[in-house]
mmCIF file of C-alpha atoms in Angstrom:
data_model
loop_
_atom_site.group_PDB
_atom_site.id
_atom_site.type_symbol
_atom_site.label_atom_id
_atom_site.label_comp_id
_atom_site.label_asym_id
_atom_site.label_seq_id
_atom_site.Cartn_x
_atom_site.Cartn_y
_atom_site.Cartn_z
ATOM 1 C CA MET A 17 0.000 0.000 0.000
ATOM 2 C CA GLY A 18 1.621 3.172 -1.213
ATOM 3 C CA GLY A 19 -0.885 5.597 0.268
ATOM 4 C CA GLY A 20 -1.748 7.071 -3.123
ATOM 5 C CA ASP A 21 -5.115 7.176 -4.843
ATOM 6 C CA VAL A 22 -6.163 5.247 -7.947
ATOM 7 C CA ALA A 23 -4.382 7.762 -10.231
ATOM 8 C CA GLY A 24 -1.129 7.213 -8.331
ATOM 9 C CA ARG A 25 -1.036 10.644 -6.691
ATOM 10 C CA LEU A 26 0.541 10.707 -3.260
ATOM 11 C CA VAL A 27 -0.790 14.172 -2.416
ATOM 12 C CA ARG A 28 -4.466 14.990 -2.050
ATOM 13 C CA PRO A 29 -5.657 17.933 -4.195
ATOM 14 C CA PHE A 30 -6.623 20.100 -1.213
ATOM 15 C CA THR A 31 -3.037 20.002 0.023
ATOM 16 C CA LEU A 32 -1.893 21.522 -3.281
ATOM 17 C CA THR A 33 -4.000 24.595 -2.559
ATOM 18 C CA GLY A 34 -3.075 24.917 1.095
ATOM 19 C CA GLY A 35 -6.639 23.975 2.012
ATOM 20 C CA ARG A 36 -8.118 26.850 -0.018
ATOM 21 C CA THR A 37 -11.359 26.058 -1.788
ATOM 22 C CA ARG A 38 -11.958 29.300 -3.683
ATOM 23 C CA PRO A 39 -9.718 31.133 -6.164
ATOM 24 C CA SER A 40 -8.529 34.613 -5.242
ATOM 25 C CA ARG A 41 -9.531 35.932 -8.673
ATOM 26 C CA ALA A 42 -12.259 35.370 -11.222
ATOM 27 C CA ASP A 43 -10.042 35.611 -14.341
ATOM 28 C CA PHE A 44 -10.307 31.971 -15.345
ATOM 29 C CA THR A 45 -12.869 30.119 -17.441
ATOM 30 C CA LEU A 46 -12.523 26.747 -19.146
ATOM 31 C CA ILE A 47 -11.259 28.396 -22.327
ATOM 32 C CA THR A 48 -9.034 31.077 -20.809
ATOM 33 C CA THR A 49 -5.549 30.772 -22.288
ATOM 34 C CA VAL A 50 -2.531 30.798 -19.975
ATOM 35 C CA THR A 51 1.125 31.167 -20.916
ATOM 36 C CA ALA A 52 4.243 31.050 -18.752
ATOM 37 C CA VAL A 53 6.203 34.283 -18.580
ATOM 38 C CA ASP A 54 9.605 34.003 -20.197
ATOM 39 C CA PRO A 55 11.956 34.649 -18.521
ATOM 40 C CA GLN A 56 10.483 33.849 -15.136
ATOM 41 C CA PRO A 57 10.717 36.650 -12.541
ATOM 42 C CA GLU A 58 13.709 36.152 -10.270
ATOM 43 C CA ALA A 59 12.204 38.014 -7.320
ATOM 44 C CA ALA A 60 9.282 35.618 -6.965
ATOM 45 C CA ALA A 61 9.349 32.856 -4.372
ATOM 46 C CA ARG A 62 10.425 29.400 -5.497
ATOM 47 C CA PRO A 63 7.369 27.597 -6.887
ATOM 48 C CA GLN A 64 6.087 24.298 -5.543
ATOM 49 C CA PRO A 65 6.542 21.132 -7.682
ATOM 50 C CA GLU A 66 2.937 21.247 -8.978
ATOM 51 C CA HIS A 67 3.391 24.897 -9.913
ATOM 52 C CA LEU A 68 6.509 23.907 -11.863
ATOM 53 C CA ARG A 69 4.494 21.266 -13.738
ATOM 54 C CA ILE A 70 1.969 23.937 -14.674
ATOM 55 C CA LEU A 71 4.722 26.288 -15.849
ATOM 56 C CA ARG A 72 6.221 23.572 -18.056
ATOM 57 C CA LEU A 73 2.841 22.856 -19.631
ATOM 58 C CA CYS A 74 2.252 26.592 -20.111
ATOM 59 C CA ALA A 75 5.455 27.122 -22.091
ATOM 60 C CA GLU A 76 3.088 27.363 -25.064
ATOM 61 C CA PRO A 77 -0.394 28.904 -24.688
ATOM 62 C CA ILE A 78 -2.852 26.381 -23.271
ATOM 63 C CA ALA A 79 -6.507 26.504 -22.241
ATOM 64 C CA VAL A 80 -7.297 26.040 -18.562
ATOM 65 C CA ALA A 81 -9.477 22.986 -19.289
ATOM 66 C CA GLU A 82 -6.652 21.327 -21.258
ATOM 67 C CA LEU A 83 -4.225 22.110 -18.452
ATOM 68 C CA ALA A 84 -6.497 20.512 -15.850
ATOM 69 C CA ALA A 85 -6.880 17.431 -18.053
ATOM 70 C CA ARG A 86 -3.141 17.049 -18.568
ATOM 71 C CA LEU A 87 -2.462 17.496 -14.860
ATOM 72 C CA ASP A 88 -5.287 15.068 -13.987
ATOM 73 C CA LEU A 89 -6.466 17.495 -11.310
ATOM 74 C CA PRO A 90 -9.864 19.038 -10.612
ATOM 75 C CA MET A 91 -10.477 22.307 -12.429
ATOM 76 C CA SER A 92 -11.025 24.137 -9.123
ATOM 77 C CA VAL A 93 -7.591 23.091 -7.844
ATOM 78 C CA VAL A 94 -5.872 24.135 -11.067
ATOM 79 C CA VAL A 95 -7.580 27.539 -11.012
ATOM 80 C CA ILE A 96 -6.420 28.195 -7.443
ATOM 81 C CA MET A 97 -2.853 27.272 -8.409
ATOM 82 C CA LEU A 98 -3.089 29.479 -11.521
ATOM 83 C CA CYS A 99 -4.156 32.375 -9.290
ATOM 84 C CA ASP A 100 -0.964 31.841 -7.265
ATOM 85 C CA LEU A 101 1.145 31.898 -10.430
ATOM 86 C CA LEU A 102 -0.632 34.952 -11.839
ATOM 87 C CA GLU A 103 -0.191 36.901 -8.606
ATOM 88 C CA ALA A 104 3.517 35.933 -8.589
ATOM 89 C CA GLY A 105 3.892 37.274 -12.143
ATOM 90 C CA ARG A 106 4.793 33.831 -13.524
ATOM 91 C CA ILE A 107 1.971 33.499 -16.085
ATOM 92 C CA THR A 108 -0.075 35.706 -18.361
ATOM 93 C CA VAL A 109 -3.773 35.212 -18.917
ATOM 94 C CA ARG A 110 -5.745 35.872 -22.077
ATOM 95 C CA PRO A 111 -9.518 35.736 -21.732
ATOM 96 C CA PRO A 112 -11.577 34.189 -24.512
ATOM 97 C CA HIS A 113 -12.596 36.486 -27.352
ATOM 98 C CA HIS A 114 -16.217 37.499 -27.323
ATOM 99 C CA VAL A 115 -17.985 36.742 -30.549
ATOM 100 C CA THR A 116 -20.642 39.221 -31.506
ATOM 101 C CA ARG A 117 -23.798 37.745 -32.848
ATOM 102 C CA THR A 118 -24.683 38.785 -36.327
ATOM 103 C CA THR A 119 -27.792 38.209 -38.325
ATOM 104 C CA PRO A 120 -27.363 35.048 -40.396
ATOM 105 C CA ASP A 121 -27.042 35.475 -44.135
ATOM 106 C CA LEU A 122 -30.454 34.102 -45.101
ATOM 107 C CA ASP A 123 -29.552 33.978 -48.799
ATOM 108 C CA LEU A 124 -26.542 31.786 -48.045
ATOM 109 C CA LEU A 125 -28.587 29.523 -45.769
ATOM 110 C CA GLN A 126 -31.219 29.144 -48.502
ATOM 111 C CA LYS A 127 -28.531 28.115 -51.026
ATOM 112 C CA VAL A 128 -27.130 25.545 -48.589
ATOM 113 C CA ARG A 129 -30.602 24.136 -47.954
ATOM 114 C CA ASP A 130 -31.351 23.976 -51.667
ATOM 115 C CA GLY A 131 -27.997 22.297 -52.317
ATOM 116 C CA LEU A 132 -28.611 19.693 -49.619
ATOM 117 C CA GLY A 133 -32.084 19.062 -51.022
ATOM 118 C CA ARG A 134 -30.539 18.007 -54.340
ATOM 119 C CA LEU A 135 -28.393 15.313 -52.734
#
């Protein structure tokens, strides 16, 4: 018995967040893109091992949902750890782009419908 869970983790997720259950910021959604700052700030405190894993995965822009999946951690835990990294100046955050709704091109839709009707 190794003391780990089914996924092989030896540390429970709540210990990764210091027992915190809520993020300190509301910047993150499932599709928010995070990227590690390069070079990393020297004045910041030394990151924990899980924070280092996040920074490695964020070397290229990555969505928060993808990051949580690759880390095999709950989204809430990842968001709390991302808040730590953002406040330390170790990552940048890009919110999703808002798409403005436009009126559909009815002529184009009619042509598509007519084309499908001929199949």
